[in-house]
Tab-separated table of C-alpha atoms in Angstrom:
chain	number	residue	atom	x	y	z
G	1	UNK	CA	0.000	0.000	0.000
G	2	UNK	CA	1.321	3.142	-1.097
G	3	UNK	CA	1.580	6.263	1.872
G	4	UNK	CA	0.535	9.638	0.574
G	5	UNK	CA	2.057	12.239	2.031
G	6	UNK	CA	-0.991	14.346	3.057
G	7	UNK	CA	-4.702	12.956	3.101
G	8	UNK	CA	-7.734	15.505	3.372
G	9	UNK	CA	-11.126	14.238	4.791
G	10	UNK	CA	-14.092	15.573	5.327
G	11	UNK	CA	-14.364	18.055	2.640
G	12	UNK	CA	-16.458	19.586	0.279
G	13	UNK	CA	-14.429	19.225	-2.691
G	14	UNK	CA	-15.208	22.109	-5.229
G	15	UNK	CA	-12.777	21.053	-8.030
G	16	UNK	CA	-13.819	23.250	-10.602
G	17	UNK	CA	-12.811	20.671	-13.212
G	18	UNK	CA	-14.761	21.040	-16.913
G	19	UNK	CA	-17.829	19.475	-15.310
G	20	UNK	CA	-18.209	21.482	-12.332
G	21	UNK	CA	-17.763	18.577	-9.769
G	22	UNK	CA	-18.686	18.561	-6.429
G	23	UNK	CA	-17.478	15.575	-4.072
G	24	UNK	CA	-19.183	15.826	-1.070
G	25	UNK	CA	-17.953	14.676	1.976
G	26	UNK	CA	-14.908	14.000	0.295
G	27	UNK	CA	-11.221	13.318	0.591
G	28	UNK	CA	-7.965	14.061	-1.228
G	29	UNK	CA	-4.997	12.258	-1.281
G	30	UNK	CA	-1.759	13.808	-2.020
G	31	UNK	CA	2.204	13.370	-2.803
G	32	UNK	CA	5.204	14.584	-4.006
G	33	UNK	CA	3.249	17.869	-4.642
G	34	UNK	CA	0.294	16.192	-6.873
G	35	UNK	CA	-3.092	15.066	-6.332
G	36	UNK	CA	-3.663	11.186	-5.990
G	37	UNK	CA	-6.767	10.505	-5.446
G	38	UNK	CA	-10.042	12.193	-5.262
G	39	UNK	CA	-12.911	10.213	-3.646
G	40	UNK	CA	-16.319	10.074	-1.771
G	41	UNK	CA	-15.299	8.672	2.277
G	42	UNK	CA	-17.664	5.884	1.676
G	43	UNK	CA	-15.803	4.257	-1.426
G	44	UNK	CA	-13.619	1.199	-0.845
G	45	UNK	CA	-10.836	3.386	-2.762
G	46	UNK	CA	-11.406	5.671	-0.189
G	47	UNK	CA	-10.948	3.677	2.624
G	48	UNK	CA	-7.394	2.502	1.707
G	49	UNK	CA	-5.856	5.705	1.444
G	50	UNK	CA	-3.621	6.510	4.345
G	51	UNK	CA	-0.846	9.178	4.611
G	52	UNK	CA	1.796	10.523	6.648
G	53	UNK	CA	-0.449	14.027	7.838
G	54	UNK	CA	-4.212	13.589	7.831
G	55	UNK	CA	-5.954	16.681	7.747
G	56	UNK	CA	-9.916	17.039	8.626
G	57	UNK	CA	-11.581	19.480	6.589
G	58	UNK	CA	-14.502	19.577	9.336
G	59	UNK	CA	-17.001	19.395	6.361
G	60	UNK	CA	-15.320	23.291	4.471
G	61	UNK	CA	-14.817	23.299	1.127
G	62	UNK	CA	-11.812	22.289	-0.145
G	63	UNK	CA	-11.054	24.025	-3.567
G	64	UNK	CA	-8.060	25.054	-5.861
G	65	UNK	CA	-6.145	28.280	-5.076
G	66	UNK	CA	-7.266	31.311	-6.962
G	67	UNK	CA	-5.103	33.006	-9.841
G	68	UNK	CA	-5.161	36.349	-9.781
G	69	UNK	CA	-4.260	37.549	-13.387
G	70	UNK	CA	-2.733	41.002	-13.301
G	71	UNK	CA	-1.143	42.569	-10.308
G	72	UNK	CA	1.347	44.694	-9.453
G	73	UNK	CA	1.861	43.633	-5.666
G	74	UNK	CA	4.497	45.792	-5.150
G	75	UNK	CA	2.264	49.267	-4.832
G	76	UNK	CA	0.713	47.938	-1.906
G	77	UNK	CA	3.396	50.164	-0.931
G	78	UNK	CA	1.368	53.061	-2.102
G	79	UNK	CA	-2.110	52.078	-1.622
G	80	UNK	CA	-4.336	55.219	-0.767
G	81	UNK	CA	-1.702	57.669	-1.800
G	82	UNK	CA	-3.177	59.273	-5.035
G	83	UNK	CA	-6.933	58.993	-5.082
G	84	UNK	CA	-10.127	60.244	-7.105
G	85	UNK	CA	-8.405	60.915	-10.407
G	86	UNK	CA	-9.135	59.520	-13.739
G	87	UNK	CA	-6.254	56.840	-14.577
G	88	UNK	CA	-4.009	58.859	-16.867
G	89	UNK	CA	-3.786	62.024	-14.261
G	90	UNK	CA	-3.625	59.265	-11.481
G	91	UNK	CA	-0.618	57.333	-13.322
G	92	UNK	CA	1.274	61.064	-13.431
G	93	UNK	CA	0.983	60.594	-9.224
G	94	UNK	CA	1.609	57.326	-9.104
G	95	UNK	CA	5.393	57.792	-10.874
G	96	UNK	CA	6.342	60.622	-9.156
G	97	UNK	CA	5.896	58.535	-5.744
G	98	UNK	CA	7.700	55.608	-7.363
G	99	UNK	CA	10.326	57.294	-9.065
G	100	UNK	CA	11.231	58.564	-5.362
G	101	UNK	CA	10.608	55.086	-3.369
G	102	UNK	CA	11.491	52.417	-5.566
G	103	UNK	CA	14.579	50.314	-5.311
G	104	UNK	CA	15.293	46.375	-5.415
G	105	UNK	CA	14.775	46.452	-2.275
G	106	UNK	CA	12.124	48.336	-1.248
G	107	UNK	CA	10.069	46.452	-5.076
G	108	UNK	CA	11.224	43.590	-2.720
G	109	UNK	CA	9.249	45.043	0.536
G	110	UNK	CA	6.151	46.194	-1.193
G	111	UNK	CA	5.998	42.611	-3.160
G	112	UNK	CA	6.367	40.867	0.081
G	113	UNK	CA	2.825	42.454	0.982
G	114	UNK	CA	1.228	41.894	-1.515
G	115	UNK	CA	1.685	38.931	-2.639
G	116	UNK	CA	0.952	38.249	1.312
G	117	UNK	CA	-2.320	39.782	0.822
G	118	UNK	CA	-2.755	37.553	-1.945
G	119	UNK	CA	-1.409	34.049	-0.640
G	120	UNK	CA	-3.641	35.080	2.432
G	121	UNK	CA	-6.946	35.707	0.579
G	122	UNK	CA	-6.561	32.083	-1.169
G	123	UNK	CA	-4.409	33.113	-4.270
G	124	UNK	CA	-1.757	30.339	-4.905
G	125	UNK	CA	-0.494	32.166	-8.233
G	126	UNK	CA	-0.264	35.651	-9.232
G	127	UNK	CA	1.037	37.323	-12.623
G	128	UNK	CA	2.499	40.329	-11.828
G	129	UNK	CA	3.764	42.920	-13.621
G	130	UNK	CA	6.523	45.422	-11.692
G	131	UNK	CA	9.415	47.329	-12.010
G	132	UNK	CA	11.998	44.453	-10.715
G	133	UNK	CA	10.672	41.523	-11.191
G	134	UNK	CA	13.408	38.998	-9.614
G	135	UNK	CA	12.454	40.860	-6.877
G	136	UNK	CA	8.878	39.408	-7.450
G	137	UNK	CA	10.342	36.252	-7.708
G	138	UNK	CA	12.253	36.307	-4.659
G	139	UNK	CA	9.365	38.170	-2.473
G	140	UNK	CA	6.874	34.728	-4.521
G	141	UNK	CA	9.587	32.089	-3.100
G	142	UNK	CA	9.646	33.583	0.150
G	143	UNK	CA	6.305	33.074	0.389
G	144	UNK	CA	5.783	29.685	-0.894
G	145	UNK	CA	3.486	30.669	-4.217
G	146	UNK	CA	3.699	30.635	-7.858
G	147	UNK	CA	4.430	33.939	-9.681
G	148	UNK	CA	4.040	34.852	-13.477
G	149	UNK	CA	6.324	37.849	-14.084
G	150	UNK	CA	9.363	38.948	-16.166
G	151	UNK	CA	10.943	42.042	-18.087
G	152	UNK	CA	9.268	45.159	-18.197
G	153	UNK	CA	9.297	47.364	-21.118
G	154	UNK	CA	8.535	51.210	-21.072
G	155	UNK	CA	10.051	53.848	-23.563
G	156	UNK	CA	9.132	57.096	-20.761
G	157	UNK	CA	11.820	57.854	-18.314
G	158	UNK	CA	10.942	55.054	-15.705
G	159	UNK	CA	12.173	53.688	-12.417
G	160	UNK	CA	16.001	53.268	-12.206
G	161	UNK	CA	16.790	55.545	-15.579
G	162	UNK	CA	16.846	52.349	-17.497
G	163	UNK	CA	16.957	52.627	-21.510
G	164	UNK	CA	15.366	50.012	-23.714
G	165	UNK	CA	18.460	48.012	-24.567
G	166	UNK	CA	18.468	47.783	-20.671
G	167	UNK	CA	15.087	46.442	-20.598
G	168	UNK	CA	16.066	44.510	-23.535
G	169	UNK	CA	18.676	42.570	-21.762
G	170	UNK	CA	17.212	42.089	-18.234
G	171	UNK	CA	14.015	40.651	-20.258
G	172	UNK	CA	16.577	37.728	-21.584
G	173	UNK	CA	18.239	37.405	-18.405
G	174	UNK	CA	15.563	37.083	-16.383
G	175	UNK	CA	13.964	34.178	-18.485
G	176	UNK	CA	17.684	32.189	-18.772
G	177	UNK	CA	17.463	32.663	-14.636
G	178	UNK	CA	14.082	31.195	-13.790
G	179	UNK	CA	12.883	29.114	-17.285
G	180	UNK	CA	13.600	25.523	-15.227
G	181	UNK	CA	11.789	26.871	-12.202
G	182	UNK	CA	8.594	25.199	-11.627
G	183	UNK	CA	7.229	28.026	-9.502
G	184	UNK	CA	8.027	30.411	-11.946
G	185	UNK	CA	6.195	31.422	-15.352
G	186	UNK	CA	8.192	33.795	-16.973
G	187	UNK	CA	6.892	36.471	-19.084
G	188	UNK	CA	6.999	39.744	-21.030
G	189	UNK	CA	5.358	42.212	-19.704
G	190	UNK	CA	5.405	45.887	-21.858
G	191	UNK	CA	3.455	48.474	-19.776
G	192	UNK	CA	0.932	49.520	-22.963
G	193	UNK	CA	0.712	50.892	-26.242
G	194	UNK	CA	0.326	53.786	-24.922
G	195	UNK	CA	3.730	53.873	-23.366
G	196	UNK	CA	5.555	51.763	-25.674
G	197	UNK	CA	6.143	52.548	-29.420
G	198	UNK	CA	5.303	49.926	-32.161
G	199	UNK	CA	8.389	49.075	-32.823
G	200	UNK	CA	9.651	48.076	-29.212
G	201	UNK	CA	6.339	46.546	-28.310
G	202	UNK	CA	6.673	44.126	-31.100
G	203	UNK	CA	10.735	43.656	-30.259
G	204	UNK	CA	9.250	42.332	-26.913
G	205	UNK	CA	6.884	40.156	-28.217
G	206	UNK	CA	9.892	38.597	-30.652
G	207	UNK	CA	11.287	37.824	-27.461
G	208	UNK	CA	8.610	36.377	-26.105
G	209	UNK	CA	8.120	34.188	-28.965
G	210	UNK	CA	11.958	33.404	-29.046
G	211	UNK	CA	11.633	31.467	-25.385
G	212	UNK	CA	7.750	30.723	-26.064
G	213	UNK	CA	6.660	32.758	-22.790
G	214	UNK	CA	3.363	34.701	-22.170
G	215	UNK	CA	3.376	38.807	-23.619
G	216	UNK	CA	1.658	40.720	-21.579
G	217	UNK	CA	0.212	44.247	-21.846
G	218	UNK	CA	-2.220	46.969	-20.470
G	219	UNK	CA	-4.866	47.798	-23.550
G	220	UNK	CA	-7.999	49.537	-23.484
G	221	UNK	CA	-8.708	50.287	-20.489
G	222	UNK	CA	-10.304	53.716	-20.289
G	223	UNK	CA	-11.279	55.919	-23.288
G	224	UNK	CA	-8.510	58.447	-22.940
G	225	UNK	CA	-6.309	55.509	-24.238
G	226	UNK	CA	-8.251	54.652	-27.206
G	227	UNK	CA	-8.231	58.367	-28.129
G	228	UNK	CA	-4.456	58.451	-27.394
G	229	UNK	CA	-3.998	55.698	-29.885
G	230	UNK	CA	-6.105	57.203	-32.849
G	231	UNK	CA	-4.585	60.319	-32.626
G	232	UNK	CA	-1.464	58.737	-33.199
G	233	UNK	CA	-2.082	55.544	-35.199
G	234	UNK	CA	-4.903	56.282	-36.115
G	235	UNK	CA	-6.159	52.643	-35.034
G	236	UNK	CA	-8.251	51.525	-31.694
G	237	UNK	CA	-6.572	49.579	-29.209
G	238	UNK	CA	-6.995	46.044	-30.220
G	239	UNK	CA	-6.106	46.674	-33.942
G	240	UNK	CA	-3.394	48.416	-33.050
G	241	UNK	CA	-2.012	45.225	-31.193
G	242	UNK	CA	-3.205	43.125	-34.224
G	243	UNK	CA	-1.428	45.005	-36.814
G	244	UNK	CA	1.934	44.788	-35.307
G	245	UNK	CA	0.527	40.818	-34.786
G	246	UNK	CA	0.402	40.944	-31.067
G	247	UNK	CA	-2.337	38.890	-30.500
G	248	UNK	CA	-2.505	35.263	-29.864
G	249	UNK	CA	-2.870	32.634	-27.551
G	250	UNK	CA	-0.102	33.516	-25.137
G	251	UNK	CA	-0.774	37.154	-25.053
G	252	UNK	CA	-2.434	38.342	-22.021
G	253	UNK	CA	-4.481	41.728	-22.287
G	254	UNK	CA	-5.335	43.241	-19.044
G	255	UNK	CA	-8.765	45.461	-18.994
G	256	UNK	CA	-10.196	45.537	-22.530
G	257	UNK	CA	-12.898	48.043	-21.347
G	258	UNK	CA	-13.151	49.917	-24.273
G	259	UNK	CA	-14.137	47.425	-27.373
G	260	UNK	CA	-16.417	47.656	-30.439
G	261	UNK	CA	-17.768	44.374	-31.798
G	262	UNK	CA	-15.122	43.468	-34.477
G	263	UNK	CA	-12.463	43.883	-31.787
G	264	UNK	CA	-14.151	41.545	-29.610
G	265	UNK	CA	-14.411	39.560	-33.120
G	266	UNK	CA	-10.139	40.007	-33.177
G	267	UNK	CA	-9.656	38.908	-29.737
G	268	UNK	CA	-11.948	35.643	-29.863
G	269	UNK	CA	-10.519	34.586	-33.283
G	270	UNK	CA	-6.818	35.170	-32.472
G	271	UNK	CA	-7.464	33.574	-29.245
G	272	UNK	CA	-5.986	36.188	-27.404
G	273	UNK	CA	-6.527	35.748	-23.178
G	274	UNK	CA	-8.121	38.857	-21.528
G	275	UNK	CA	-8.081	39.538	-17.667
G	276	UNK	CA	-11.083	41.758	-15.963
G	277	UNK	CA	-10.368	44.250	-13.568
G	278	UNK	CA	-13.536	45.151	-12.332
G	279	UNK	CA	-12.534	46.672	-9.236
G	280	UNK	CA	-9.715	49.207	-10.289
G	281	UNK	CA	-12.082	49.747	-13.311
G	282	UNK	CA	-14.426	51.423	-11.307
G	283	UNK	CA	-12.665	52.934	-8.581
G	284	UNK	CA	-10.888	54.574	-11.135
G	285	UNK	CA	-13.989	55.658	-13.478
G	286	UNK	CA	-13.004	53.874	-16.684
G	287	UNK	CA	-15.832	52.172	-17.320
G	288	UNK	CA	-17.375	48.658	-16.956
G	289	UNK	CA	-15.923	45.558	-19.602
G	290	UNK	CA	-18.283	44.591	-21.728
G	291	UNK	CA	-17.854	41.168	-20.087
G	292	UNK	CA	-21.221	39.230	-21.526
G	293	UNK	CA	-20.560	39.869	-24.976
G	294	UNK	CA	-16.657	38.717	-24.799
G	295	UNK	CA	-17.357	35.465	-22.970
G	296	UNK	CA	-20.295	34.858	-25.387
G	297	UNK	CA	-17.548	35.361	-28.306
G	298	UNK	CA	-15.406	32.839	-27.033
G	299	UNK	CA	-12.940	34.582	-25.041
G	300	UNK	CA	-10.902	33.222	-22.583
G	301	UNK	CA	-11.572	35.688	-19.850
G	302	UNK	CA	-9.520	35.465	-16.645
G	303	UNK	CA	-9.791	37.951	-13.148
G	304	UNK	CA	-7.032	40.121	-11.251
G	305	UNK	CA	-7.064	42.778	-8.704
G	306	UNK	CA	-5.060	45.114	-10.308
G	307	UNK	CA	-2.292	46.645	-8.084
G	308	UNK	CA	-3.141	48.231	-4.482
G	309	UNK	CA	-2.597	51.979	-5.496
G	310	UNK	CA	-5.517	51.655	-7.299
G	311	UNK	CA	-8.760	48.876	-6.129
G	312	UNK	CA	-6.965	49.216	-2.793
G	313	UNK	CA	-7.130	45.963	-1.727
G	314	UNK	CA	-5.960	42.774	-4.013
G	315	UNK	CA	-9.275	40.256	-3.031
G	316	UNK	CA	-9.582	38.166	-5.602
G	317	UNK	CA	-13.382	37.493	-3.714
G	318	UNK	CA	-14.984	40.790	-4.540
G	319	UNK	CA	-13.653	40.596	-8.258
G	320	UNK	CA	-15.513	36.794	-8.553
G	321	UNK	CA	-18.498	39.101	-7.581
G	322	UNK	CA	-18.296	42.208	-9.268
G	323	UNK	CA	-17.356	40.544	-12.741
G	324	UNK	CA	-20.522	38.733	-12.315
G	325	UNK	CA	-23.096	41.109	-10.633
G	326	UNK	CA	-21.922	43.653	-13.585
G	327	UNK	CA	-23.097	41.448	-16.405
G	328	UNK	CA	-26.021	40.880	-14.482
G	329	UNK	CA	-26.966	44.272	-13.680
G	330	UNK	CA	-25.215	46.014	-16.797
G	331	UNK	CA	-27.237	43.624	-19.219
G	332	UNK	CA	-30.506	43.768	-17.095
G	333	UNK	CA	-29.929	39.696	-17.788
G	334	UNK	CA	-30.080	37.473	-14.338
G	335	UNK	CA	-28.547	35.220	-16.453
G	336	UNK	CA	-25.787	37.453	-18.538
G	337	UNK	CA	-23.370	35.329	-16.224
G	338	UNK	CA	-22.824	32.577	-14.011
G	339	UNK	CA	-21.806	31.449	-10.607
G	340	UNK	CA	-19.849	28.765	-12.449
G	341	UNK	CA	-18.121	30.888	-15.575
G	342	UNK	CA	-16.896	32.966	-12.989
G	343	UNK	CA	-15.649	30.578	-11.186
G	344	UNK	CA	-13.287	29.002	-13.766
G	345	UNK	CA	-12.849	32.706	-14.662
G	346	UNK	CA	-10.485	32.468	-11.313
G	347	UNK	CA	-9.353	29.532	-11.742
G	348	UNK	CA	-9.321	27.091	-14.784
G	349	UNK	CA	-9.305	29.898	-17.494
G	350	UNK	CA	-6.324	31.526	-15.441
G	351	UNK	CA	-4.693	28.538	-15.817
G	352	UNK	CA	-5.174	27.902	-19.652
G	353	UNK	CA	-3.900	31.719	-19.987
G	354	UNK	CA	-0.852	30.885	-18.524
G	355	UNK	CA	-0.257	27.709	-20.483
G	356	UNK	CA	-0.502	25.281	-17.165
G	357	UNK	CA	-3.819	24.234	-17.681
G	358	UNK	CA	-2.836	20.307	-17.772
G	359	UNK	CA	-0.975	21.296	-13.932
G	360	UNK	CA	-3.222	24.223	-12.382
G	361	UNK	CA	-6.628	25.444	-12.278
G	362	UNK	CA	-8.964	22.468	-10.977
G	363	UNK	CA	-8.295	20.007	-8.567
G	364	UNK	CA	-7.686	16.884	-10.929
G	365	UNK	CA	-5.669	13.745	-10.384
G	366	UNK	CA	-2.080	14.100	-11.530
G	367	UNK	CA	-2.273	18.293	-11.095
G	368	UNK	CA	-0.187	20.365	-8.772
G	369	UNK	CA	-1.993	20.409	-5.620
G	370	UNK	CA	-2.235	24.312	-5.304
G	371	UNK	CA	-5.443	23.743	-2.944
G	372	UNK	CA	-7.381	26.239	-0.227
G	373	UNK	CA	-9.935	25.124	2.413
G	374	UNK	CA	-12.608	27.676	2.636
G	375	UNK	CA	-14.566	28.276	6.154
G	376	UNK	CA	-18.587	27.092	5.676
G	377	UNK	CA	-19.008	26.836	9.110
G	378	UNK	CA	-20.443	30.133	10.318
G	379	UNK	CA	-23.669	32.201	10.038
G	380	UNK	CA	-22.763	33.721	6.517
G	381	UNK	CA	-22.618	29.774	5.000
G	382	UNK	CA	-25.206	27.757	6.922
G	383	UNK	CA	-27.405	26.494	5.087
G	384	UNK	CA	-25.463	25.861	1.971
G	385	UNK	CA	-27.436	24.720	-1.232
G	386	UNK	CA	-24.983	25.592	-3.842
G	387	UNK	CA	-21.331	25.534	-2.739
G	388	UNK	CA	-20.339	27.311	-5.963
G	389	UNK	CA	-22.820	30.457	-6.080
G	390	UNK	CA	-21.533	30.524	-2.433
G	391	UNK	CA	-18.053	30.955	-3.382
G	392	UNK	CA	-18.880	34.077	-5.583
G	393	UNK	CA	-21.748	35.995	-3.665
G	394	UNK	CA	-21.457	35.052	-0.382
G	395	UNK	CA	-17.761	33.769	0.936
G	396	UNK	CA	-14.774	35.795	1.184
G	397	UNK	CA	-11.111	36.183	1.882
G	398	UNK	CA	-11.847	36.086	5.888
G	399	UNK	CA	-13.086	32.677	4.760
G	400	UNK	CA	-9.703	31.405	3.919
G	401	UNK	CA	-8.417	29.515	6.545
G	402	UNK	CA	-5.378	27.273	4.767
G	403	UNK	CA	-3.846	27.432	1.850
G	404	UNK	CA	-1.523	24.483	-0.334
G	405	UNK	CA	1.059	25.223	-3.023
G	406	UNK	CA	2.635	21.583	-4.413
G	407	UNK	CA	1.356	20.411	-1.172
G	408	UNK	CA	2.560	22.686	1.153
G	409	UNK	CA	1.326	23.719	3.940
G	410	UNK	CA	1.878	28.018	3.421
G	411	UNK	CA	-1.155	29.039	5.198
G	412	UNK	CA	-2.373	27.430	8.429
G	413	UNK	CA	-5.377	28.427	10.058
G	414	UNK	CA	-4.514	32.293	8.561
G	415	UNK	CA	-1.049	32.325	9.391
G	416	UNK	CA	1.551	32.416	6.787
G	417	UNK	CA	4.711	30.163	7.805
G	418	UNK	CA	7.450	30.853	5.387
G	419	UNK	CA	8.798	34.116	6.505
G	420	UNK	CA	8.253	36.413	9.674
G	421	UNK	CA	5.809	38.937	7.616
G	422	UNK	CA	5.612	41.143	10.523
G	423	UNK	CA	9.323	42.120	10.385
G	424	UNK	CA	8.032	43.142	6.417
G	425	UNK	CA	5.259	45.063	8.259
G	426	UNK	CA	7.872	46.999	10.552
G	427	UNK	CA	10.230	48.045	6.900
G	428	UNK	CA	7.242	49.387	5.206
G	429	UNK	CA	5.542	51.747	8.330
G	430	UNK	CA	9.407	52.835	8.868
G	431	UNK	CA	9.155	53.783	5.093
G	432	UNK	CA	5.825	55.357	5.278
G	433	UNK	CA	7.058	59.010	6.020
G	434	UNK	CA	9.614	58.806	2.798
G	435	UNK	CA	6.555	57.333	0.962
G	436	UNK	CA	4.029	60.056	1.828
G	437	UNK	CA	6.669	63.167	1.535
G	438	UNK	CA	7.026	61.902	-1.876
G	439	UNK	CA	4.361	63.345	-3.103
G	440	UNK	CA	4.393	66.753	-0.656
């Protein structure tokens, strides 16, 4: 008989697999960082599991960790510095503070929280896009999570008074350093169009192609942008991107706010992965993603939080339920969207964006077992009819209570274990002061 090294029982297994399937009273055998088995208690299967750590799930639901799709964890250093402007006068704020705070170290400091936020709330992988990203990495493995990230592009004077042969060069390096990583899914990651000329956004996605890593960009997100772009390309976002043929299956678009039909039309048929924002979308005023008509076209549509400096919190919960009481409400459809497309929205479809569909995503036998349990025993959950319209309307982060990446235990009962995160708190409220005169 073979030992796994961790067995779950009692659980509510939400595995968000193609089929939506729910195992109740489940359990979950796991080792050497993958999922075994997955069983009802009451099978004979069931009852010869045995492993080194048995873990009760008390009857919560036992689900695969959330992927938040566009982040920038480090400006959880800023979060609530520049508020009530309209993204393009915000952004002018947001650089001036980062210009003055931002080193490897303190990119290292401000990842550190959020990616803690993150790992906390239930998110076992997070694609980021930042200033220094092996300082992602190293703020990711500290932690004990995945990370998506890589080399930045931007052609404005940016952080560090790097050119774009510099940005050129760390892009490669960064790849060579972390391509046989496992935790690691490098990327490209130019800021936007609207910051990037033609000619260097499409010299990143060579690169990308090169290694055959994920390009990812900002696009569309307010109408300010789209006007930016005419005026000087006379194009729209999205056929901007497709003329300099920088769509495709492992580009990543975050936002796509502003769209007209045949750009939807571009996206679907290029198969080009887009990630909703909902909450930075509206905090910052630039409208609401026309979110039923791109899943309806095929689109694989994906969630993120956006950084800190500008939804102000990085809950991957309350984007589940905005992205899915918009539709509703913006549509005047009850049905525009559901409890389950959302779902895999989080999780699956994140996944397949990131090319680790066949390892991430669902709880299946043979995946990575990147795995949450998820409190149902209180007076917001009881009684439960529909674990899966509970996970989007009614749970949230203060509902995570564990959290699994490759079978480890990084979260236990709300406590992260891999580093002391309140010496990280102590850095960042010394830093505060610097932070806030930055902008005085």
């Amino acid at each position: 008989m073979i030992m796994d090294d961790i067995l779950i029982t009692d659980a509510l297994i939400v595995t968000c697999d193609g089929n939506h399937s729910i195992i109740e009273n489940g359990v979950m055998a796991v080792n050497n960082g993958k999922i075994t088995a997955l069983e009802r208690s009451n099978t004979s299967a069931a009852k010869k599991l045995t492993a080194k750590k048995i873990i009760g799930a008390n009857g919560n639901i036992v689900m695969p960790g959330l992927i938040n799709m566009h982040c920038h964890a480090a400006d959880s250093l800023f979060r609530g510095l520049v508020e009530n402007l309209p993204l393009e006068e915000w952004l002018g704020r947001v650089w001036i503070a980062e210009k003055a705070i931002l080193t490897p170290e303190t990119t290292y400091l401000g990842s550190v929280l959020g990616l803690a936020e993150n790992l906390l709330s239930g998110s076992t992988t997070v694609m980021d896009m930042f200033w220094y990203p092996d300082e992602t990495v190293r703020a990711a493995k500290d932690l004990g999570m995945r990370i998506s990230t890589g080399g930045i592009f931007f052609d404005l004077p940016g952080i560090g008074g790097r050119s774009h042969e510099n940005y050129v060069s760390e892009a490669q390096n960064f790849y060579k350093s972390h391509s046989s990583d496992d935790s690691v899914i490098p990327a490209i990651l130019p800021h936007g169009s609207y910051t990037v000329s033609p000619q260097n956004l499409s010299e990143a996605k060579s690169i990308a192609d090169e290694y055959g890593i994920l390009f990812c960009t900002h696009a569309a997100e307010t109408q300010a942008e789209q006007n930016d772009i005419k005026t000087r390309y006379d194009n729209s976002v999205i056929r901007h991107l497709d003329k300099y043929k920088l769509l495709g299956e492992t580009s990543v678009l975050a936002h796509c706010v502003h769209l007209d039909e045949t750009e939807i039309s571009l996206l679907a048929q290029s198969k080009t992965n887009v990630v909703l924002n909902p909450m930075s979308n509206l905090k910052l005023g630039s409208g609401i993603a026309p979110v039923k008509e791109m899943y309806r076209a095929g689109i694989n549509l994906t969630i993120g939080t956006d950084g800190a400096i500008s939804g102000n919190d990085l809950d991957m919960w309350l984007a589940m339920r905005l992205t899915c009481g918009l539709a509703k409400g913006l549509n005047m459809e009850a049905d525009a969207l559901t409890a389950e497309q959302v779902l895999h929205m989080a999780t699956i479809s994140g996944a397949k964006a990131l090319g680790r569909s066949d390892s991430l995503g669902s709880l299946e036998i043979g995946k990575n077992a990147d795995f949450i349990l998820v409190d149902i025993n209180n007076s917001h959950s009881i009684p439960l009819f529909d674990p899966i319209t509970h996970l989007v309307f009614g749970a949230g982060r203060s509902d995570v209570t564990d959290v699994f990446v490759s079978g480890k235990h990084v979260v236990e009962n709300k406590k992260i274990g891999g580093l002391d995160i309140e010496k990280i708190h102590t850095k960042v409220r010394q830093l505060a002061p610097s932070i806030k005169a930055s902008l005085e």
